[in-house]
Structure formats: structure tokens, C-alpha cells
Coordinates of C-alpha atoms in Angstrom, one line a residue:
Chain A
M1 CA -13.3 10.4 -29.5
N2 CA -10.8 9.9 -26.7
E3 CA -8.3 12.6 -25.5
L4 CA -5.3 11.1 -27.4
S5 CA -7.3 11.0 -30.6
A6 CA -8.3 14.7 -30.1
V7 CA -4.7 15.7 -29.5
M8 CA -3.6 13.8 -32.6
L9 CA -6.4 15.4 -34.6
G10 CA -5.3 18.9 -33.5
A11 CA -1.7 18.1 -34.3
G12 CA -2.8 16.8 -37.8
A13 CA -4.7 19.9 -38.5
T14 CA -1.7 22.1 -37.5
A15 CA 0.6 20.0 -39.7
S16 CA -1.8 20.3 -42.6
L17 CA -1.9 24.1 -42.2
V18 CA 2.0 24.2 -42.1
A19 CA 2.1 22.1 -45.3
S20 CA -0.4 24.3 -46.9
L21 CA 1.7 27.4 -46.2
F22 CA 4.8 25.7 -47.6
F23 CA 2.9 25.0 -50.9
L24 CA 1.6 28.5 -50.9
R25 CA 5.1 29.8 -50.8
F26 CA 6.2 27.4 -53.6
W27 CA 3.2 28.6 -55.7
R28 CA 4.2 32.3 -55.1
Q29 CA 7.7 31.5 -56.3
S30 CA 6.9 29.3 -59.3
R31 CA 3.2 30.2 -60.2
D32 CA 2.7 26.5 -60.8
S33 CA -1.0 25.7 -60.3
L34 CA -0.2 22.3 -58.9
F35 CA 1.4 23.9 -55.8
L36 CA -1.7 26.1 -55.4
W37 CA -4.0 23.0 -55.5
F38 CA -1.8 21.3 -52.9
S39 CA -2.0 24.4 -50.7
V40 CA -5.8 24.6 -51.1
S41 CA -6.1 20.8 -50.4
F42 CA -4.1 20.9 -47.2
A43 CA -5.8 24.1 -46.0
T44 CA -9.2 22.5 -46.6
D45 CA -8.0 19.4 -44.8
A46 CA -6.9 21.5 -41.8
C47 CA -10.2 23.3 -41.6
T48 CA -12.3 20.2 -41.9
R49 CA -10.3 18.4 -39.2
L50 CA -10.5 21.5 -36.9
M51 CA -14.3 21.6 -37.4
L52 CA -14.7 17.8 -36.9
G53 CA -12.5 18.1 -33.7
L54 CA -14.2 21.2 -32.3
G55 CA -17.8 20.6 -33.1
H56 CA -20.2 17.9 -32.1
I57 CA -21.2 17.0 -35.6
A58 CA -23.7 14.3 -36.3
D59 CA -22.6 11.3 -38.3
E60 CA -25.2 12.2 -41.0
Q61 CA -23.6 15.6 -41.5
Q62 CA -20.0 14.4 -41.6
P63 CA -19.9 13.2 -45.3
F64 CA -20.5 16.8 -46.4
F65 CA -17.2 17.8 -44.7
Y66 CA -15.5 15.1 -46.6
L67 CA -16.9 16.3 -49.9
A68 CA -14.5 19.3 -49.7
R69 CA -11.6 16.9 -49.3
L70 CA -12.8 14.8 -52.2
A71 CA -13.1 17.9 -54.4
T72 CA -9.5 19.1 -53.6
F73 CA -8.2 15.5 -54.3
C74 CA -9.9 15.7 -57.7
F75 CA -8.4 19.1 -58.5
I76 CA -4.9 17.7 -57.6
I77 CA -5.5 14.8 -60.0
I78 CA -6.5 17.2 -62.7
A79 CA -3.5 19.4 -62.1
I80 CA -1.1 16.5 -62.2
V81 CA -2.6 15.1 -65.4
Q82 CA -2.6 18.6 -67.0
K83 CA 1.0 19.1 -66.1
N84 CA 2.1 15.8 -67.6
W85 CA -0.3 15.7 -70.6
P86 CA 1.7 18.2 -72.9
R87 CA 4.9 16.3 -72.2
R88 CA 3.3 13.0 -73.3
N89 CA 1.9 14.5 -76.5
G90 CA 5.1 16.5 -77.2
S91 CA 7.4 13.5 -77.0
Chain B
M1 CA -25.6 6.3 -49.4
I2 CA -23.9 9.7 -49.8
A3 CA -21.6 8.7 -46.9
A4 CA -20.6 5.5 -48.6
I5 CA -19.9 7.2 -52.0
T6 CA -18.0 10.1 -50.4
Y7 CA -15.8 8.0 -48.1
S8 CA -15.0 5.5 -50.9
L9 CA -14.3 8.2 -53.5
C10 CA -12.0 10.0 -51.0
A11 CA -9.9 6.8 -50.6
L12 CA -9.9 6.2 -54.4
T13 CA -8.9 9.7 -55.3
A14 CA -6.1 9.7 -52.6
A15 CA -4.8 6.4 -54.1
V16 CA -4.9 7.9 -57.6
C17 CA -3.0 11.0 -56.3
A18 CA -0.4 8.8 -54.7
Y19 CA 0.0 6.7 -57.9
L20 CA 0.3 9.8 -60.1
L21 CA 2.8 11.5 -57.8
L22 CA 5.0 8.4 -57.4
Q23 CA 4.8 7.8 -61.2
A24 CA 5.9 11.4 -61.8
Y25 CA 8.8 11.0 -59.4
R26 CA 9.9 7.9 -61.2
R27 CA 10.0 9.8 -64.5
G28 CA 11.4 13.1 -63.2
G29 CA 13.3 12.3 -60.0
Y30 CA 12.1 15.5 -58.3
R31 CA 12.3 14.6 -54.6
L32 CA 9.2 16.7 -53.5
L33 CA 7.1 14.4 -55.7
L34 CA 8.4 11.4 -53.7
W35 CA 7.5 12.9 -50.3
S36 CA 4.1 14.0 -51.6
G37 CA 3.5 10.6 -53.1
L38 CA 4.4 8.9 -49.8
C39 CA 2.2 11.4 -47.9
F40 CA -0.8 10.5 -50.2
T41 CA 0.0 6.8 -49.7
F42 CA -0.6 7.3 -46.0
L43 CA -3.6 9.5 -46.7
T44 CA -5.0 6.6 -48.7
I45 CA -4.6 4.4 -45.7
N46 CA -6.2 7.1 -43.6
N47 CA -9.2 7.2 -45.9
L48 CA -9.4 3.4 -46.1
L49 CA -9.5 3.4 -42.3
L50 CA -12.3 6.0 -42.5
V51 CA -14.3 3.6 -44.8
C52 CA -13.7 0.8 -42.2
D53 CA -14.6 3.0 -39.3
K54 CA -17.8 4.5 -40.8
L55 CA -19.1 1.8 -43.2
I56 CA -17.7 -1.6 -42.6
F57 CA -17.1 -1.8 -38.8
P58 CA -19.1 1.1 -37.3
Q59 CA -19.1 -0.6 -33.9
I60 CA -15.2 -0.3 -33.7
D61 CA -13.6 3.0 -33.1
F62 CA -10.7 3.5 -35.5
S63 CA -10.2 7.2 -34.7
L64 CA -6.8 6.6 -33.0
W65 CA -5.5 4.6 -36.0
R66 CA -6.9 7.1 -38.5
N67 CA -5.2 10.0 -36.7
M68 CA -2.0 8.1 -36.4
S69 CA -1.9 7.5 -40.2
L70 CA -2.7 11.1 -40.8
L71 CA 0.2 12.2 -38.6
I72 CA 2.6 9.8 -40.3
A73 CA 1.5 11.1 -43.7
L74 CA 2.0 14.8 -42.7
A75 CA 5.3 14.1 -40.8
I76 CA 6.7 12.5 -44.0
L77 CA 5.5 15.5 -46.1
L78 CA 6.8 18.1 -43.7
Y79 CA 10.2 16.4 -43.5
G80 CA 10.3 16.4 -47.3
L81 CA 9.2 20.1 -47.5
I82 CA 11.8 21.2 -44.9
W83 CA 14.6 19.0 -46.3
D84 CA 14.0 20.1 -49.9
T85 CA 13.8 23.7 -48.9
E86 CA 17.2 23.6 -47.2
S87 CA 19.0 21.6 -50.0

């Protein structure tokens, strides 16, 4: 990884953390689980990018870091579908 | 094998998230859904570049393009979050 990529990775991790805090605030205001999953997703993203940027992680170990991202994306999909499902049935 | 499945599923789930969010925006018109949908569109590109980087063209370094797509995704989302908060 070159220096520019490392800087961009750090900026991306920070931006993810900021987005996570925004969604956490929205969740506290509305108690909507979708916001909580967004917050968890972006916080996880920030952590994985930070760890990938800081550590010298072998290529074989990297997929396990991305499993966390995959799990949070799945939770977001479930939360969106759950949010829209009652509306579809109700109409 | 685990790497191929994980990276591909990351791209697929990000694409599904983008589709569902943009679809929800079309129905409801809530702007935050638009920004989130656009963010996930770029996150899909980010994850597709990850697939290219790690699986299809391992000899080429895509890290700069991957990080650039990530920054665009998050810049769009943060712009939306700040804009919607102020309005």
C-alpha cells in the first residue's frame, strides 16, 4: 500500500466513524432500529479499515475482517425489509 | 474459497442495500434514503474493486481506486447527513 492509499484509508475510517455517530444520534432520537444497524455497520467499517491500515495482516486472514462487513450489510437488508414489510401487507 | 465467497457476497449485499434504499426513496421521498442509497452504490463499486483486486487481477494494485470510491461514498453520505440535519 502506498502512502496516498494509507492516507485515504485513514480518512475513510474517520468518515465512517463520523457517519456512525450521526446514525447513533438519529437512533437515540427515533429508536428506529434501521439507524442503529447503520451506526453499527459504519462503526464496524471504521474498525476494520483501521485494523487493515495499521496491521500487517496476511492476505489469508483478510476475508475474516470482511465477514464483519458482510454481516452488518445483511442486518441492514433485514432492517430495511422489516421496515417496509408491514406497509406492503397493510396496503 | 472463503475469500472468494466473502468478497463476492460483500459486493452483492452492498448492491442489494443500494437498491432497497433507492427504492425506498422513490416510494417515500425521504432525502436521507437517497444519500444512503448513493453511498451504498459507491460502496458496491468499492466492493467490486475489492473483488477485482483480490480475486480477478491479484497482480494489479487497486487500493488507490478502492479507497477513492470509499471516500466518494462517505463524502456523499456525510454531505447528506449534515444537509438533512440542518434543514
